[in-house]
Coordinates of C-alpha atoms in Angstrom, one line a residue:
Chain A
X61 CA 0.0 0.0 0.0
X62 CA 1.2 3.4 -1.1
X63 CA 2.5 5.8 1.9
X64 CA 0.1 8.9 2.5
X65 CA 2.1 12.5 2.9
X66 CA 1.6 14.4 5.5
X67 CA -1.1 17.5 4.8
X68 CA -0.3 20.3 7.2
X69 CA -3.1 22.0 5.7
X70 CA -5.3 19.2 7.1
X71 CA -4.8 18.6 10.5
X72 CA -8.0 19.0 12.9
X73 CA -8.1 21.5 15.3
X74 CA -9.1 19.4 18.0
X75 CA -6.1 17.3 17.4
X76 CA -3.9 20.2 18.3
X77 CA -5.7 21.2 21.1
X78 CA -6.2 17.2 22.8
X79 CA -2.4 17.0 21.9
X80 CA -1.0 20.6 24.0
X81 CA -3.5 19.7 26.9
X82 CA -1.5 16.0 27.2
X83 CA 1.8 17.8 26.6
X84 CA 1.5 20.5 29.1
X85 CA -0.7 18.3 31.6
X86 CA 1.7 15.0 31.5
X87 CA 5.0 16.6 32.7
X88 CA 3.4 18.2 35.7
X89 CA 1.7 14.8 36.3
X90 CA 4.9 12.9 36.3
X91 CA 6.8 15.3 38.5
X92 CA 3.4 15.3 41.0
X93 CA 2.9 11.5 41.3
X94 CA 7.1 10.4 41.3
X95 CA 7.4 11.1 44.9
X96 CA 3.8 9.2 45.4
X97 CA 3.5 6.4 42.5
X98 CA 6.3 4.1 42.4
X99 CA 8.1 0.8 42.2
X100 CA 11.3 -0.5 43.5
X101 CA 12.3 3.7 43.5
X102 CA 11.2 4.1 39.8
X103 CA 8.5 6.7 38.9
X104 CA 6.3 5.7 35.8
X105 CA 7.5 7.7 32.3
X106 CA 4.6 9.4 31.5
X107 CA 6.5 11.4 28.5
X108 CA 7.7 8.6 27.5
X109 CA 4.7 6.0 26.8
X110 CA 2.9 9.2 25.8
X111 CA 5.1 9.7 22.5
X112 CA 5.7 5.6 21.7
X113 CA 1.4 5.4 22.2
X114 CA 1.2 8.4 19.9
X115 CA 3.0 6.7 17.3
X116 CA 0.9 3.5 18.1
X117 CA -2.2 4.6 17.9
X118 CA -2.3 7.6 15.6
X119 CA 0.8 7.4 13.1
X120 CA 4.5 8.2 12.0
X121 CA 3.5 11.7 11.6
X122 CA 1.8 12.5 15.2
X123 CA 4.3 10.3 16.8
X124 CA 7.0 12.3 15.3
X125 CA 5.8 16.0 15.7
X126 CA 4.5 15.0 19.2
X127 CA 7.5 13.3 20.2
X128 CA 9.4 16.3 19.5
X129 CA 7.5 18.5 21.3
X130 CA 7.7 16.1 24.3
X131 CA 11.4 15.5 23.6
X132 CA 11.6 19.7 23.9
X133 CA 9.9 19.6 27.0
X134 CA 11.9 16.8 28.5
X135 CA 15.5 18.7 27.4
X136 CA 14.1 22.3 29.0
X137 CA 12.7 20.5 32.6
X138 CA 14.6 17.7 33.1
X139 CA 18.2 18.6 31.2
X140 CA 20.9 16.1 30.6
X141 CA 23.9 17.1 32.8
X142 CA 27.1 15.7 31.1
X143 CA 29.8 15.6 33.4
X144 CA 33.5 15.3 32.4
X145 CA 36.7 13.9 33.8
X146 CA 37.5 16.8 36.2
X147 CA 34.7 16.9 37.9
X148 CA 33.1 19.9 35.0
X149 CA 29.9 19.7 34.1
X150 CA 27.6 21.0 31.5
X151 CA 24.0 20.7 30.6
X152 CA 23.1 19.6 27.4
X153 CA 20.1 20.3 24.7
X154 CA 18.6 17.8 22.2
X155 CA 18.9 14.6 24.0
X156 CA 15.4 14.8 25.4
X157 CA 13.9 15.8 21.7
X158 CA 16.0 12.5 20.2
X159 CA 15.1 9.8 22.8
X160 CA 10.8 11.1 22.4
X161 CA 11.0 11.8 19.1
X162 CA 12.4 8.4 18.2
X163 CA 10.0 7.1 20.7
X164 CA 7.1 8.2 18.6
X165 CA 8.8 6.9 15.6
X166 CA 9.6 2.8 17.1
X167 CA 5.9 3.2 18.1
X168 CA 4.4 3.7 14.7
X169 CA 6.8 1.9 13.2
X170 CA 6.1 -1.0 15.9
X171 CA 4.7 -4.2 13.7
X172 CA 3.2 -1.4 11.4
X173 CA 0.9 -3.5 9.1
X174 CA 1.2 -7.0 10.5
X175 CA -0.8 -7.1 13.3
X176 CA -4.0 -4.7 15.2
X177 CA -3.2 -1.9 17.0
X178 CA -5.0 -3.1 20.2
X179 CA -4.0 -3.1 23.6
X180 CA -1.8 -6.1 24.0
X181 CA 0.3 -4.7 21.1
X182 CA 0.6 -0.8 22.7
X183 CA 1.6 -2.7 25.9
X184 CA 4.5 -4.6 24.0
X185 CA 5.4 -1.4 22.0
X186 CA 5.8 0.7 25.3
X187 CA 7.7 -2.4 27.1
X188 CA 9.6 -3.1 24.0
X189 CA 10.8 0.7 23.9
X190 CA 11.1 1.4 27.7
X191 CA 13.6 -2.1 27.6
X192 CA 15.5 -0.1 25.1
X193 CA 15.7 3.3 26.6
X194 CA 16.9 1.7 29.8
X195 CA 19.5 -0.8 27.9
X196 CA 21.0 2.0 26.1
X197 CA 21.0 4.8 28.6
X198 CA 22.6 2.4 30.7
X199 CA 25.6 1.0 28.3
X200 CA 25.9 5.0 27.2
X201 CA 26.7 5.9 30.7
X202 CA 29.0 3.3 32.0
X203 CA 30.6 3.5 28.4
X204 CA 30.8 7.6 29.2
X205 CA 32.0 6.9 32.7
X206 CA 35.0 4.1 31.3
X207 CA 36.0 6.3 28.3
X208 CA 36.0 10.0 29.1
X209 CA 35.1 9.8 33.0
X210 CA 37.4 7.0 35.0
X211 CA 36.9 6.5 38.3
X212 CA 33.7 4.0 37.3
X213 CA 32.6 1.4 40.0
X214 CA 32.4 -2.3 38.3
X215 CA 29.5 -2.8 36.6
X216 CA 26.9 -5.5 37.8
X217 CA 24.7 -6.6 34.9
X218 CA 22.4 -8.4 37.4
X219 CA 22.0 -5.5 39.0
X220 CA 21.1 -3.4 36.3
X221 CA 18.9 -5.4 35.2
X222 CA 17.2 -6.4 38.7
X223 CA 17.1 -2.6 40.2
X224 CA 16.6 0.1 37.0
X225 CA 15.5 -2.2 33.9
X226 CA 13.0 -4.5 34.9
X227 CA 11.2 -1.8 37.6
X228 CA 11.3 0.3 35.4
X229 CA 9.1 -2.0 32.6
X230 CA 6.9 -3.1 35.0
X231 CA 5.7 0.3 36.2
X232 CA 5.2 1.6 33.0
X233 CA 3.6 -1.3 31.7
X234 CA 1.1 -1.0 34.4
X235 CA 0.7 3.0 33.5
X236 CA -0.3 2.2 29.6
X237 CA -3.7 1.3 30.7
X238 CA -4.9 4.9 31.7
X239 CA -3.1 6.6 29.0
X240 CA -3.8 3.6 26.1
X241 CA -7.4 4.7 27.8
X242 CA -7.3 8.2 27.4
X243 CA -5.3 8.2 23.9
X244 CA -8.1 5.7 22.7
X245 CA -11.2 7.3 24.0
X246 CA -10.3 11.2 24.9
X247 CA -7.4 11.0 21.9
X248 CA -7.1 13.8 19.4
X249 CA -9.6 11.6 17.0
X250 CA -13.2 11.4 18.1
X251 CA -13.8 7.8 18.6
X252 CA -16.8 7.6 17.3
X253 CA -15.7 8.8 14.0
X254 CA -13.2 5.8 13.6
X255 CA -15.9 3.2 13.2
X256 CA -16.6 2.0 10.2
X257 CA -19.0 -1.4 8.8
X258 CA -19.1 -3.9 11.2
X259 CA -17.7 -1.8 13.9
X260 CA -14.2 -1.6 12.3
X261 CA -11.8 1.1 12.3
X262 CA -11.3 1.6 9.0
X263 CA -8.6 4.3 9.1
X264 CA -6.4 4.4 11.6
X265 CA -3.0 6.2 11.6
X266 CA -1.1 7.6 8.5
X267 CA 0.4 5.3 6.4
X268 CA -2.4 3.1 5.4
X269 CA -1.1 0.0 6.3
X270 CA -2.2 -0.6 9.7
X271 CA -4.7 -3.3 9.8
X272 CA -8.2 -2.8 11.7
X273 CA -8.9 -3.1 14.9
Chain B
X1500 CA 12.8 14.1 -5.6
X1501 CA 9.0 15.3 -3.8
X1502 CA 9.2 11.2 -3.0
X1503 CA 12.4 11.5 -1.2
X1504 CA 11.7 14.0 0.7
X1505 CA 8.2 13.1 2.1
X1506 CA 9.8 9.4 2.9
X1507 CA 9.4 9.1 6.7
X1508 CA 12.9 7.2 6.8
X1509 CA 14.5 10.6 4.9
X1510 CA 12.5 12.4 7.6
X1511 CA 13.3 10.5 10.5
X1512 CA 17.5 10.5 9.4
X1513 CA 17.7 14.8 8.7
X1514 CA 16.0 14.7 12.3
X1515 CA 18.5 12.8 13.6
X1516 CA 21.4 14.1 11.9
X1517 CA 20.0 18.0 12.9
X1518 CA 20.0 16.7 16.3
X1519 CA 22.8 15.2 16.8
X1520 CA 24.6 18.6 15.5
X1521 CA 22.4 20.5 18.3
X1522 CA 23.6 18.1 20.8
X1523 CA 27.6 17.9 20.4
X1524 CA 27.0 21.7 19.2
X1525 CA 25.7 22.6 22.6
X1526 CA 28.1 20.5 24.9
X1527 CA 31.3 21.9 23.4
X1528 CA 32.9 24.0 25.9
X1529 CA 32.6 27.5 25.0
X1530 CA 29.7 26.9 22.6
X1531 CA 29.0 30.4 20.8
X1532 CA 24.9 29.2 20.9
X1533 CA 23.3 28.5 24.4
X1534 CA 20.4 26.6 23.7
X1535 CA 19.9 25.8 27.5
X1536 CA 19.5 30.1 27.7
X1537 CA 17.0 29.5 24.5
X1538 CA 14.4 27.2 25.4
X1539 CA 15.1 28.2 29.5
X1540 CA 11.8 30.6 29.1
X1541 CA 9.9 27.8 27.2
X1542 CA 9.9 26.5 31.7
X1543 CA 7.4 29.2 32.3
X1544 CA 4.6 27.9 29.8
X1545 CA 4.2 24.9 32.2
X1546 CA 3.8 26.7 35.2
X1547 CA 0.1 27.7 35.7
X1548 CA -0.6 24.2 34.4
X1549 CA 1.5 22.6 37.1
X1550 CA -0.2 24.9 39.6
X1551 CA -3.8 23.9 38.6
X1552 CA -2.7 20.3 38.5
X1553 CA -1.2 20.5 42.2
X1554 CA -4.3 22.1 43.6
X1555 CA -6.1 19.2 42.2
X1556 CA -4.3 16.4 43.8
X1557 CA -4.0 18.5 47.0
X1558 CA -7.6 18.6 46.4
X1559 CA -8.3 15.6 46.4
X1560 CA -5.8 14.9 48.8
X1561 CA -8.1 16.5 51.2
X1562 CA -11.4 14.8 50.2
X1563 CA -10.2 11.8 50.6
X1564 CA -8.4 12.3 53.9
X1565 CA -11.9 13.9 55.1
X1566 CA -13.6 10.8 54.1
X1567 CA -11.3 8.3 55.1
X1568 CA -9.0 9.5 57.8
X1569 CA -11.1 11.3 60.1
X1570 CA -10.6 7.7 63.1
X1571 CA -6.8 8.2 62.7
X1572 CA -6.8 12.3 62.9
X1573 CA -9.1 11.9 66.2
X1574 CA -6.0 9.9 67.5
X1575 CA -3.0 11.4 66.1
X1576 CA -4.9 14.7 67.6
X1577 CA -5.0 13.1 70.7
X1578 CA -1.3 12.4 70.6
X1579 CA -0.5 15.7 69.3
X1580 CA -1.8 17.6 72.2
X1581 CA -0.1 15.4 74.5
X1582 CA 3.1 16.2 72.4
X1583 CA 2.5 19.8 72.4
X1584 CA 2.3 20.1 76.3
X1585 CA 5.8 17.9 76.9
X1586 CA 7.2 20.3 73.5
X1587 CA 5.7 23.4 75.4
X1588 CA 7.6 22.3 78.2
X1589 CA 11.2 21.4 76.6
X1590 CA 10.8 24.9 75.0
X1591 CA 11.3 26.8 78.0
X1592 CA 14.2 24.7 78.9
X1593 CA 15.7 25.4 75.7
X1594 CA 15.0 29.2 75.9
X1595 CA 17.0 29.3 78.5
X1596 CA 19.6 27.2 77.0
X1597 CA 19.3 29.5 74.2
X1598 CA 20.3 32.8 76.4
X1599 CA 23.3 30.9 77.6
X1600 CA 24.3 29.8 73.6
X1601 CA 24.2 33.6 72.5
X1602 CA 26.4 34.5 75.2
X1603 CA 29.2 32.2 74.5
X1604 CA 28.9 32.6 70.9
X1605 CA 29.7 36.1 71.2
X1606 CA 32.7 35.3 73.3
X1607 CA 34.2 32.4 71.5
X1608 CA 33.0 34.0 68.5
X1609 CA 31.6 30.9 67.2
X1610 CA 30.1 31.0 64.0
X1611 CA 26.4 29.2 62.7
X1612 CA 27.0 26.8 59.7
X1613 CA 24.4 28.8 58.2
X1614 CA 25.3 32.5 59.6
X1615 CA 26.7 33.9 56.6
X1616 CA 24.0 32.4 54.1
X1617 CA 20.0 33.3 53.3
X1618 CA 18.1 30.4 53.0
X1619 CA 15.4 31.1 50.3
X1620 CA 12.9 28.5 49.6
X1621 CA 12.2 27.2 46.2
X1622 CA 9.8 24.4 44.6
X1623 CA 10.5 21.6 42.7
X1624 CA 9.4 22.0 38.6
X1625 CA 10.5 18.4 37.8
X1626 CA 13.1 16.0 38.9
X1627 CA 14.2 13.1 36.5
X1628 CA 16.8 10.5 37.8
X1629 CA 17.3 7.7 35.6
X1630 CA 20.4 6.8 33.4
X1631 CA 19.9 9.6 30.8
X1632 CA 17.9 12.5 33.0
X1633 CA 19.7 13.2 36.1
X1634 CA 19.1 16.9 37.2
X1635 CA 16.0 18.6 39.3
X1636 CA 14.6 22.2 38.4
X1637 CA 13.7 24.4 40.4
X1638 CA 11.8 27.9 40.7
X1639 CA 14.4 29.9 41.5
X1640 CA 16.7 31.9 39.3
X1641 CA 17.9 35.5 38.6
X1642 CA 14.8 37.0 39.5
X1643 CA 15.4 35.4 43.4
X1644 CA 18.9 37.4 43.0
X1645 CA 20.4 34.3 42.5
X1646 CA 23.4 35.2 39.9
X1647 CA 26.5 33.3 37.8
X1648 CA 29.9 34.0 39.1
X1649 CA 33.0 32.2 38.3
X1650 CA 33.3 30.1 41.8
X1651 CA 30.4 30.4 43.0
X1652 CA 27.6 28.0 43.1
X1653 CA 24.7 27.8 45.1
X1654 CA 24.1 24.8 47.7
X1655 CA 20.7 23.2 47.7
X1656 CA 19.4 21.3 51.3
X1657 CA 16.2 19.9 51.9
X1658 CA 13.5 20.7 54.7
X1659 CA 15.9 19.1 57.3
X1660 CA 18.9 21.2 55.9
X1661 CA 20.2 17.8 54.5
X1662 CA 22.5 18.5 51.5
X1663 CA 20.7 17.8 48.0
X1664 CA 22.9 19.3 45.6
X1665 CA 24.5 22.3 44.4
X1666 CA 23.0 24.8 41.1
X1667 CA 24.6 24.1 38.0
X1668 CA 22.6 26.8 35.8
X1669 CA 20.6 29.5 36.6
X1670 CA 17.8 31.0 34.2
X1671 CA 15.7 34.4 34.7
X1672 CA 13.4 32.4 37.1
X1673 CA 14.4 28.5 37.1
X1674 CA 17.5 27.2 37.5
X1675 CA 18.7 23.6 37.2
X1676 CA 20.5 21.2 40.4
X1677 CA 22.9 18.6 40.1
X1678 CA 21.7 16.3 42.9
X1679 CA 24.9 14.5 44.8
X1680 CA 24.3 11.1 43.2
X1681 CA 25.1 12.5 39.9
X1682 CA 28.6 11.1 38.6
X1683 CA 29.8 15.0 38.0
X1684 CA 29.1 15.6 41.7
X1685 CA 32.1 16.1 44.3
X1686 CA 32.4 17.9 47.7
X1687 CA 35.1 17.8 50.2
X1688 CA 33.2 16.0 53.7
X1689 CA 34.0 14.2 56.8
X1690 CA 32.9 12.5 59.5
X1691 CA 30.5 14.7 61.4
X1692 CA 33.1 14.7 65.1
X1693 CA 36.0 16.5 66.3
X1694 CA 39.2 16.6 64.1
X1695 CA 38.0 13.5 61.7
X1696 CA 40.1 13.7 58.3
X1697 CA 38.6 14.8 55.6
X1698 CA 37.2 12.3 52.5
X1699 CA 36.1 13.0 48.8
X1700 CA 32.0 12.3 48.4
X1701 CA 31.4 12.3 44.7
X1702 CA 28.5 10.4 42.3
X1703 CA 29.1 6.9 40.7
X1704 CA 26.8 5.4 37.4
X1705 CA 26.3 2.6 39.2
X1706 CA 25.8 3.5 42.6
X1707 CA 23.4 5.9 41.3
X1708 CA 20.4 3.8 40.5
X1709 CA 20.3 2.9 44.0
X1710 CA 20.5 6.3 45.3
X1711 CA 23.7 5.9 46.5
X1712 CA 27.0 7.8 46.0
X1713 CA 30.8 6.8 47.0
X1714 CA 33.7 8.0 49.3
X1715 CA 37.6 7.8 48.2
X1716 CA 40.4 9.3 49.5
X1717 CA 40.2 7.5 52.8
X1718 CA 43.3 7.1 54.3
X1719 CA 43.0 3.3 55.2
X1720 CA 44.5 4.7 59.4
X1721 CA 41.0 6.8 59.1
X1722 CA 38.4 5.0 57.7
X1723 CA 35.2 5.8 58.5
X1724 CA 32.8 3.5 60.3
X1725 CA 29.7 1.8 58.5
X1726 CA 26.8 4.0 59.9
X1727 CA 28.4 7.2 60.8
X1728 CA 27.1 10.2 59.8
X1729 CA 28.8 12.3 57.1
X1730 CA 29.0 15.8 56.2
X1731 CA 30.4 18.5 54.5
X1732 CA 33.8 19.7 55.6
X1733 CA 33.9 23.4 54.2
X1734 CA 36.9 22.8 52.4
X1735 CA 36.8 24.9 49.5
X1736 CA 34.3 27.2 50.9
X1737 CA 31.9 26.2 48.4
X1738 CA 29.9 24.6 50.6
X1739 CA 29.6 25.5 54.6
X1740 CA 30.9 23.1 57.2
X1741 CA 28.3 20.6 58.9
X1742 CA 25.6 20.1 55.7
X1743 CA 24.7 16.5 56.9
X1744 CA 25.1 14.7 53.4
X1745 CA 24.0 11.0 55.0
X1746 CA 25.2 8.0 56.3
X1747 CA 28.1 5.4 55.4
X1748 CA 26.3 2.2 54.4
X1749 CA 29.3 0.1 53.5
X1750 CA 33.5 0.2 53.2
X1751 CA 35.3 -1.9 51.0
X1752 CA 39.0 -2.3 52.3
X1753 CA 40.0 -4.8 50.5
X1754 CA 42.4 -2.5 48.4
X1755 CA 44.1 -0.5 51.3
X1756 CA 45.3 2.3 48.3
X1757 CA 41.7 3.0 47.0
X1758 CA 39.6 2.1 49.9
X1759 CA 36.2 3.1 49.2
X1760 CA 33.0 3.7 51.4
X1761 CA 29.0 3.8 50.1
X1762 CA 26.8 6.6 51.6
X1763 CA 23.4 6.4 51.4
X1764 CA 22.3 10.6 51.3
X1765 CA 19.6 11.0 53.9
X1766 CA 17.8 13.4 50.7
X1767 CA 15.9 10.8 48.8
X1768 CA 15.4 12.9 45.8
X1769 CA 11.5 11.8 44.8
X1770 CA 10.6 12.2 48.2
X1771 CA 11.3 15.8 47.8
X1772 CA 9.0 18.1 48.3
X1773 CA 10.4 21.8 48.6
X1774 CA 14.2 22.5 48.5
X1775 CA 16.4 25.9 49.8
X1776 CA 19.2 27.8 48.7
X1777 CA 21.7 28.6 50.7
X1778 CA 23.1 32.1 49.0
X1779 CA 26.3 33.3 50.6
X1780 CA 25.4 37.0 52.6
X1781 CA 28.5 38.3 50.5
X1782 CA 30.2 37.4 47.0
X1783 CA 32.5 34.8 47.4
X1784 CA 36.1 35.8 46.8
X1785 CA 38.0 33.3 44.8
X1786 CA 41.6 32.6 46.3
X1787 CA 44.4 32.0 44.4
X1788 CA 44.4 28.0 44.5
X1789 CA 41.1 28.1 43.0
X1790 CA 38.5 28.0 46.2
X1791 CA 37.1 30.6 47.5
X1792 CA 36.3 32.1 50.5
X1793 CA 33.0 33.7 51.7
X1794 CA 33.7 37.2 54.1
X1795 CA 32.1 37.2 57.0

């Protein structure tokens, strides 16, 4: 099936509006409910399965754009601070706008015309995603610390694994049910809209390959 | 050509590339273009929002805890009147122990570990600590006369004047904090009694994930005991002497040249709720090894 261009001449108001309440609303939220909502000391990514459920549910183009936005967001509350091997430091921009917008990208990419996009599937993309944001933030800053740093303690793949990656999948698994909830039902597309004969969503997302639900 | 360019893999690789240039762009020392001072205004768009959603949980907070808490506020009322009376009475006591402080301090001349420094309050914006965020905002920044010098940075504590971090950038009203589990984190410290030697507490990748930080340059004829507390040493004069910074949780001796010690901080930084700046009473003057000294 032919890819459909993005029409920036096209896009709904409402789907501006639903997405710059989620953007503004989620970061608040996630800084709110860290010190209350949490497993093993991890804090659900709310930003995070936000931009890979865009993607999911809605497309590369939403996923992308919304990602960014995100990402932007991310980079101006939350900065990276790179440090360097005499004790300097310096606070980066652009990190936060790559890891979202990427995010929104895996999820619409995420088995883009082989399978629905139903729950079970947005739970695997946000999982899948959140295993690799963990992975690689974690081998980029024990590589950072070895190569440019020194001084690194020895690194415990067990314990990687037991205390930041697999808390941090589990919590965020269990937080895709409210917002694969919210995206489906309060999303920047009126549900109603998306249900075609027989109850099927007919078109859903932006390349035309996605298969109903 | 028109194909090419509306492919999303074409799309998704200029994005990337763009990026990437913005990233190593930014992080070279002496970058000509501070994006950091850019977007720092883009902080204020989310404050009314983060205001109406915190007076929705606290809210809530308070429906439910009139609802469901009112047995266990009976009670802990009860207790907190009997409290009050034995506080009420330790108060006078200590009034009087106050008096007799004042007077010896003025003729010792003994100085508060927080004499020569404000404390300003400040609220958390957001906090992020996982492998690739590590940093908390908070809103405070030029507008609270806080101010970059060369030397100078501002030390954060928590409610219980626990150290938390120091201020790595400051914007017109926000300003970013390295918290002290942070690999790029260091400050001189010791163990809080008479004459102890002096250690290095800095931030470890590892140690970080489970809030932890480490303790080197222990001389292996002072090494600190597991559980004592720890605190800054005013070395430097960055930070005052006495911060508490935490405990020492373990010490691994079995390299007697790099003995090393875990500290667990006592600030657990998503329990956080409000955090304060300590801003020296007058500008730090930098010495010629590179501290700096505050005047009194």
């Amino acid at each position: 099936m032919e890819e459909r261009a993005l029409k920036t001449d096209n896009i709904p108001l409402r789907k501006i509006l639903v997405y710059l309440i989620y953007i503004l609303i989620l970061p608040s939220l996630q800084v709110l409910l860290s010190g209350r909502i949490s497993f093993f000391g991890h804090p659900a990514d709310l930003m995070l399965i936000f931009v890979v459920l865009t993607g999911f549910l809605y497309g590369f183009y939403d996923g992308i754009a919304v990602g960014a936005i995100v990402g932007l967001a991310r980079d101006v509350l939350s900065p990276v601070v790179i440090n360097g091997s005499e004790q300097e430091v310096s606070v980066s921009f652009g990190i936060g706008i790559l890891v979202m917008m990427l995010g929104g990208v895996f999820g619409s990419l995420f088995f883009e015309g082989r399978t629905n996009r139903n729950f079970p599937l947005a739970l695997a993309a946000v999982v899948s995603y959140s295993a690799l944001y963990k992975i690689l933030g974690n081998a980029i800053s024990i590589l950072w610390q070895n190569l440019f740093v020194g001084g690194a303690s020895n690194t415990d793949i067990l314990s990687i694994l037991l205390r930041s990656v697999l808390p941090a999948l589990f919590i965020n698994a269990v937080a895709v049910i409210p917002l694969f909830l919210l995206l489906r039902f309060l999303g920047p597309v009126r549900w109603t809209k998306k249900r075609g004969k027989g109850g099927k969503e007919l078109t859903y997302g932006d390349s035309g390959k996605w298969l109903t639900i | 050509m028109r194909k090419l360019l509306t492919s999303r893999w074409f799309i998704v690789s200029v994005a990337v590339l763009i990026l990437a240039a913005v990233i190593i762009l930014g992080a070279l020392p002496g970058s000509p273009v501070n994006f950091g001072k850019i977007s720092g205004g883009m902080g204020n768009l989310f404050a009314p929002v983060r205001n109406v959603v915190n007076k929705a949980f606290d809210a809530f907070d308070d429906y439910s805890s009139a609802v469901f808490d009112g047995m266990a506020i009976r009670e802990e009322n009860r207790q907190l009147k009997s409290e009050i009376a034995m506080l009420q009475y330790r108060l006078r006591q200590n009034e009087e122990a106050a008096i007799r402080y004042e007077e010896l301090k003025d003729a010792f001349h003994i100085r508060d570990t927080f004499s020569n420094f404000e404390v300003y309050g400040a609220s958390i914006l957001s906090r992020e600590a996982d492998e690739w965020f590590s940093s908390i905002r908070i809103g405070a920044g030029e507008d609270t006369g806080l101010y970059y010098a060369e030397g100078l940075s501002y030390v954060i504590v928590d409610v219980n004047m626990n150290l938390v971090g120091r201020i790595i950038s400051i914007g017109d009203y926000e300003s970013n904090v390295l918290p002290v589990t942070h690999e790029g984190f260091a400050v001189s410290c010791k163990v809080n009694e008479v004459n102890s030697s002096t250690y290095i507490l800095s931030g470890d990748s590892e140690l970080k994930r489970q809030g932890l930080c480490k303790i080197t340059g222990i001389n292996s004829n002072n090494i600190p005991d597991v559980g004592s507390e720890i605190v800054t040493s005013g070395e430097g004069g960055l930070f005052p002497e006495g911060i508490p910074i935490g405990v020492v949780e373990s010490v691994d001796t079995s390299n007697s040249m790099n003995i090393v010690a875990v500290l667990r901080p006592y600030s657990n930084m998503y329990d956080l709720q409000d955090l304060f700046i300590l801003v020296p009473n007058e500008a730090p003057e930098v010495t010629e090894d590179g501290g700096e000294s505050v005047e009194d």
